[in-house]
Amino acid sequence: MSKGYWIARVDVRDADGYPAYVETAKPAFERFGANFLARGGKTNAIEGPGRARNVIIEFPSFQHAVDCYNSPEYQEAVKIRQQVADGEIVIVEGI
């Protein structure tokens, strides 16, 4: 079974409000076996527009990654994130 990955690119607009998103999302990440491979840190946008914060999260399977995003726990976090940050998330199946 191939692993699944979230690739998230985010610009935080409200740094004071962002920790509420992180705390609300935590139960979903724990439930679905998320493993953070990259979270913020140094970046170099070589091609195309970049975002200030880039995150790669590994899940045991592609389905775990999809189910985590669609879970009630994470959907509560989405509401907060969309108020305090702009960004994109894609889910990718590993090889």
Tab-separated table of C-alpha atoms in Angstrom:
chain	number	residue	atom	x	y	z
A	1	MET	CA	0.000	0.000	0.000
A	2	SER	CA	1.394	3.390	-1.005
A	3	LYS	CA	1.681	6.154	1.536
A	4	GLY	CA	-0.241	9.378	1.142
A	5	TYR	CA	1.106	12.912	1.510
A	6	TRP	CA	-0.369	16.307	2.109
A	7	ILE	CA	1.552	19.115	0.481
A	8	ALA	CA	0.385	22.395	1.969
A	9	ARG	CA	1.529	25.875	0.985
A	10	VAL	CA	0.365	28.598	3.353
A	11	ASP	CA	0.662	32.326	3.997
A	12	VAL	CA	-0.427	33.075	7.556
A	13	ARG	CA	-2.328	36.373	7.809
A	14	ASP	CA	-2.994	36.243	11.551
A	15	ALA	CA	-0.055	34.782	13.498
A	16	ASP	CA	-1.948	35.140	16.778
A	17	GLY	CA	-4.897	33.114	15.464
A	18	TYR	CA	-2.885	30.349	13.750
A	19	PRO	CA	-2.090	28.357	16.926
A	20	ALA	CA	-5.830	27.715	17.378
A	21	TYR	CA	-5.825	25.975	13.979
A	22	VAL	CA	-2.804	23.866	14.925
A	23	GLU	CA	-4.362	22.798	18.233
A	24	THR	CA	-7.744	22.007	16.652
A	25	ALA	CA	-6.137	19.958	13.843
A	26	LYS	CA	-3.934	17.920	16.195
A	27	PRO	CA	-6.529	15.201	17.080
A	28	ALA	CA	-7.155	14.479	13.381
A	29	PHE	CA	-3.440	14.222	12.665
A	30	GLU	CA	-2.970	11.857	15.600
A	31	ARG	CA	-5.995	9.734	14.649
A	32	PHE	CA	-4.825	9.222	11.056
A	33	GLY	CA	-1.134	8.628	11.759
A	34	ALA	CA	0.277	11.879	10.374
A	35	ASN	CA	4.050	12.235	10.299
A	36	PHE	CA	5.324	15.741	9.623
A	37	LEU	CA	8.288	15.620	7.225
A	38	ALA	CA	8.593	19.375	6.664
A	39	ARG	CA	6.896	22.196	8.539
A	40	GLY	CA	7.921	25.747	7.774
A	41	GLY	CA	11.653	26.303	7.705
A	42	LYS	CA	13.919	27.660	5.021
A	43	THR	CA	12.581	27.663	1.444
A	44	ASN	CA	13.687	28.769	-2.004
A	45	ALA	CA	10.872	29.368	-4.501
A	46	ILE	CA	12.822	28.451	-7.614
A	47	GLU	CA	9.880	28.396	-10.016
A	48	GLY	CA	6.501	30.069	-9.702
A	49	PRO	CA	5.065	31.951	-6.763
A	50	GLY	CA	6.016	30.675	-3.355
A	51	ARG	CA	4.298	30.718	0.007
A	52	ALA	CA	5.870	31.595	3.342
A	53	ARG	CA	5.044	28.249	4.994
A	54	ASN	CA	5.350	24.863	3.279
A	55	VAL	CA	4.335	21.617	4.965
A	56	ILE	CA	4.685	17.983	3.923
A	57	ILE	CA	2.754	15.430	5.981
A	58	GLU	CA	3.092	11.694	5.448
A	59	PHE	CA	0.200	9.304	6.152
A	60	PRO	CA	0.176	5.487	6.234
A	61	SER	CA	-1.883	5.451	3.013
A	62	PHE	CA	-3.477	7.743	0.461
A	63	GLN	CA	-6.871	6.901	1.968
A	64	HIS	CA	-5.656	7.906	5.456
A	65	ALA	CA	-4.615	11.273	3.997
A	66	VAL	CA	-8.011	11.807	2.352
A	67	ASP	CA	-9.915	10.608	5.413
A	68	CYS	CA	-7.932	12.917	7.695
A	69	TYR	CA	-8.816	15.950	5.569
A	70	ASN	CA	-12.495	14.961	5.450
A	71	SER	CA	-12.727	14.058	9.143
A	72	PRO	CA	-15.011	16.089	11.418
A	73	GLU	CA	-11.978	16.970	13.561
A	74	TYR	CA	-10.021	18.435	10.664
A	75	GLN	CA	-13.032	20.172	9.142
A	76	GLU	CA	-13.338	22.161	12.386
A	77	ALA	CA	-9.697	23.163	11.966
A	78	VAL	CA	-10.288	24.159	8.326
A	79	LYS	CA	-12.791	26.782	9.447
A	80	ILE	CA	-10.139	28.364	11.659
A	81	ARG	CA	-7.316	28.075	9.100
A	82	GLN	CA	-9.342	29.747	6.380
A	83	GLN	CA	-9.936	32.735	8.672
A	84	VAL	CA	-6.251	33.219	9.526
A	85	ALA	CA	-4.326	31.989	6.465
A	86	ASP	CA	-4.376	31.624	2.687
A	87	GLY	CA	-3.078	28.527	0.992
A	88	GLU	CA	-3.464	25.306	-0.900
A	89	ILE	CA	-3.378	21.646	0.096
A	90	VAL	CA	-2.947	18.775	-2.337
A	91	ILE	CA	-2.995	15.089	-1.458
A	92	VAL	CA	-0.502	12.945	-3.353
A	93	GLU	CA	-0.118	9.186	-3.500
A	94	GLY	CA	3.425	7.993	-2.822
A	95	ILE	CA	5.363	5.635	-5.074
